[in-house]
Amino acid sequence: MAAPGRKPLPVVVKEIKGTLQKCRSNVREPKPTTALCTPPEYMSDSAKEAWNYAVANSPPGLLSALDGAVLERWANCSGMYREALSKINKAGVSGMMIKTPSGILRRSPLMDVIRDLALEMKGYEAEMGFTPAARSRISLPAESTTESDPWSEIAG
């Protein structure tokens, strides 16, 4: 059973933030080593484009092949979001409304699709550090020009 409280941060995130302490690290945490590469063939072109953009622009070492399933869901949502938004944009403001068979104007179902996809993407983006708020919690460690500190092994 999981302990209550905050979800623990992965070691790689703690390293990027500069807050890694050996005494508080899970030494048995799995460390994926395979980098993400090409998107799955069955994805749409717009989803592949989103995948490639994310892989090219994510912080080095943050995403691995193990994160591919989450990235795939995000990229698929992103692709569908772009396609739905493109249809609305081509029609202009009138594309936001439809006329029912009885002649009543109502909101286009595409607007609901866009909203739902944006909400789903938001969750994936927070998990993968794709939002400004998620990135603001990460700071890269300063470049060290000194020799390695022998006390760092003891002090963490």
Short mmCIF file of C-alpha atoms in Angstrom, two decimals:
data_model
loop_
_atom_site.label_atom_id
_atom_site.label_comp_id
_atom_site.label_asym_id
_atom_site.label_seq_id
_atom_site.Cartn_x
_atom_site.Cartn_y
_atom_site.Cartn_z
CA MET A 1 0.00 0.00 0.00
CA ALA A 2 1.35 3.43 -0.93
CA ALA A 3 2.21 5.92 1.79
CA PRO A 4 0.08 9.06 1.97
CA GLY A 5 1.54 12.40 0.95
CA ARG A 6 3.35 13.70 -2.07
CA LYS A 7 4.43 11.39 -4.84
CA PRO A 8 8.21 10.96 -4.65
CA LEU A 9 10.20 12.57 -7.45
CA PRO A 10 12.29 10.32 -9.68
CA VAL A 11 16.05 10.50 -9.09
CA VAL A 12 16.64 11.99 -12.55
CA VAL A 13 14.29 14.89 -11.73
CA LYS A 14 16.05 15.46 -8.41
CA GLU A 15 19.40 15.48 -10.25
CA ILE A 16 18.13 18.05 -12.76
CA LYS A 17 16.68 20.20 -9.96
CA GLY A 18 19.92 19.93 -7.99
CA THR A 19 18.14 18.59 -4.89
CA LEU A 20 19.39 15.00 -4.95
CA GLN A 21 20.54 13.75 -1.56
CA LYS A 22 21.89 10.22 -1.40
CA CYS A 23 20.37 9.64 2.05
CA ARG A 24 16.89 10.36 0.65
CA SER A 25 17.28 8.56 -2.66
CA ASN A 26 15.76 5.27 -3.65
CA VAL A 27 18.92 3.38 -4.57
CA ARG A 28 16.79 0.60 -6.03
CA GLU A 29 14.78 2.90 -8.32
CA PRO A 30 14.66 1.47 -11.85
CA LYS A 31 16.80 3.52 -14.22
CA PRO A 32 15.59 3.25 -17.81
CA THR A 33 18.53 3.56 -20.18
CA THR A 34 16.99 3.38 -23.62
CA ALA A 35 16.29 6.75 -25.20
CA LEU A 36 13.07 7.55 -27.03
CA CYS A 37 13.42 7.43 -30.77
CA THR A 38 10.91 7.28 -33.58
CA PRO A 39 7.15 7.31 -33.01
CA PRO A 40 5.11 4.18 -33.68
CA GLU A 41 4.20 3.72 -37.35
CA TYR A 42 0.46 3.48 -36.72
CA MET A 43 0.25 7.04 -35.35
CA SER A 44 -1.23 9.79 -37.50
CA ASP A 45 1.13 12.27 -39.16
CA SER A 46 0.09 15.06 -36.77
CA ALA A 47 0.67 12.78 -33.76
CA LYS A 48 4.10 11.80 -35.11
CA GLU A 49 4.90 15.48 -35.53
CA ALA A 50 3.95 16.13 -31.88
CA TRP A 51 6.03 13.13 -30.74
CA ASN A 52 9.12 14.29 -32.63
CA TYR A 53 8.71 17.85 -31.33
CA ALA A 54 8.48 16.58 -27.72
CA VAL A 55 11.52 14.30 -28.04
CA ALA A 56 13.59 17.05 -29.66
CA ASN A 57 12.67 19.68 -27.06
CA SER A 58 12.47 17.80 -23.75
CA PRO A 59 15.34 18.17 -21.26
CA PRO A 60 18.14 15.66 -21.99
CA GLY A 61 17.80 12.46 -19.99
CA LEU A 62 14.28 13.20 -18.77
CA LEU A 63 12.33 10.96 -21.16
CA SER A 64 13.28 7.36 -21.84
CA ALA A 65 11.80 4.54 -23.92
CA LEU A 66 9.80 3.51 -20.84
CA ASP A 67 7.96 6.86 -21.07
CA GLY A 68 6.90 6.09 -24.63
CA ALA A 69 3.37 5.03 -23.65
CA VAL A 70 2.68 8.33 -21.87
CA LEU A 71 4.26 10.31 -24.69
CA GLU A 72 2.24 8.31 -27.21
CA ARG A 73 -1.02 9.20 -25.47
CA TRP A 74 0.00 12.86 -25.30
CA ALA A 75 1.07 12.92 -28.96
CA ASN A 76 -2.17 11.25 -30.09
CA CYS A 77 -4.23 13.77 -28.11
CA SER A 78 -2.12 16.59 -29.50
CA GLY A 79 -2.59 15.37 -33.07
CA MET A 80 -6.36 15.06 -32.70
CA TYR A 81 -6.51 18.44 -30.92
CA ARG A 82 -4.69 20.09 -33.84
CA GLU A 83 -6.93 18.41 -36.41
CA ALA A 84 -10.15 19.40 -34.59
CA LEU A 85 -8.93 22.95 -34.07
CA SER A 86 -7.94 23.17 -37.74
CA LYS A 87 -11.50 22.26 -38.77
CA ILE A 88 -12.93 24.95 -36.49
CA ASN A 89 -10.40 27.51 -37.73
CA LYS A 90 -11.17 26.78 -41.40
CA ALA A 91 -14.86 27.43 -40.79
CA GLY A 92 -14.21 30.50 -38.69
CA VAL A 93 -16.48 31.50 -35.82
CA SER A 94 -19.42 29.87 -37.61
CA GLY A 95 -17.63 26.52 -37.21
CA MET A 96 -18.18 26.79 -33.47
CA MET A 97 -21.94 26.45 -33.98
CA ILE A 98 -24.04 23.86 -35.81
CA LYS A 99 -27.67 23.80 -36.80
CA THR A 100 -29.65 20.79 -35.65
CA PRO A 101 -32.15 19.11 -38.03
CA SER A 102 -34.91 21.02 -36.22
CA GLY A 103 -33.14 24.32 -37.00
CA ILE A 104 -31.81 25.08 -33.51
CA LEU A 105 -28.28 26.48 -33.25
CA ARG A 106 -26.04 24.74 -30.77
CA ARG A 107 -22.39 24.44 -29.94
CA SER A 108 -20.37 22.23 -32.28
CA PRO A 109 -19.41 18.84 -30.82
CA LEU A 110 -15.86 19.62 -32.03
CA MET A 111 -15.67 22.27 -29.30
CA ASP A 112 -16.29 19.57 -26.68
CA VAL A 113 -13.69 17.34 -28.33
CA ILE A 114 -11.14 20.18 -28.23
CA ARG A 115 -11.87 20.88 -24.56
CA ASP A 116 -11.65 17.21 -23.56
CA LEU A 117 -8.40 16.68 -25.44
CA ALA A 118 -6.87 19.81 -23.88
CA LEU A 119 -7.76 18.58 -20.39
CA GLU A 120 -6.34 15.13 -21.07
CA MET A 121 -3.14 16.59 -22.54
CA LYS A 122 -2.72 18.81 -19.46
CA GLY A 123 -2.32 15.74 -17.24
CA TYR A 124 0.31 14.18 -19.50
CA GLU A 125 2.13 17.51 -19.84
CA ALA A 126 2.39 17.89 -16.06
CA GLU A 127 3.72 14.33 -15.71
CA MET A 128 6.40 14.85 -18.37
CA GLY A 129 7.45 18.40 -17.42
CA PHE A 130 5.98 20.00 -20.55
CA THR A 131 4.33 22.98 -18.83
CA PRO A 132 5.95 26.22 -17.64
CA ALA A 133 4.86 25.41 -14.06
CA ALA A 134 6.41 21.92 -14.21
CA ARG A 135 9.63 23.32 -15.69
CA SER A 136 9.82 26.07 -13.06
CA ARG A 137 10.33 23.38 -10.44
CA ILE A 138 13.42 22.14 -12.29
CA SER A 139 16.76 23.93 -12.36
CA LEU A 140 19.84 22.55 -14.02
CA PRO A 141 22.88 22.19 -11.75
CA ALA A 142 25.67 24.72 -12.26
CA GLU A 143 28.72 23.57 -14.17
CA SER A 144 31.33 22.46 -11.65
CA THR A 145 34.91 23.55 -12.32
CA THR A 146 36.40 22.08 -9.12
CA GLU A 147 37.73 18.62 -8.52
CA SER A 148 35.31 16.07 -7.07
CA ASP A 149 34.66 16.55 -3.37
CA PRO A 150 35.60 13.46 -1.32
CA TRP A 151 33.07 14.47 1.35
CA SER A 152 30.18 14.39 -1.12
CA GLU A 153 29.95 10.60 -0.73
CA ILE A 154 29.46 11.00 3.02
CA ALA A 155 27.41 14.19 3.17
CA GLY A 156 25.23 13.43 0.17
#
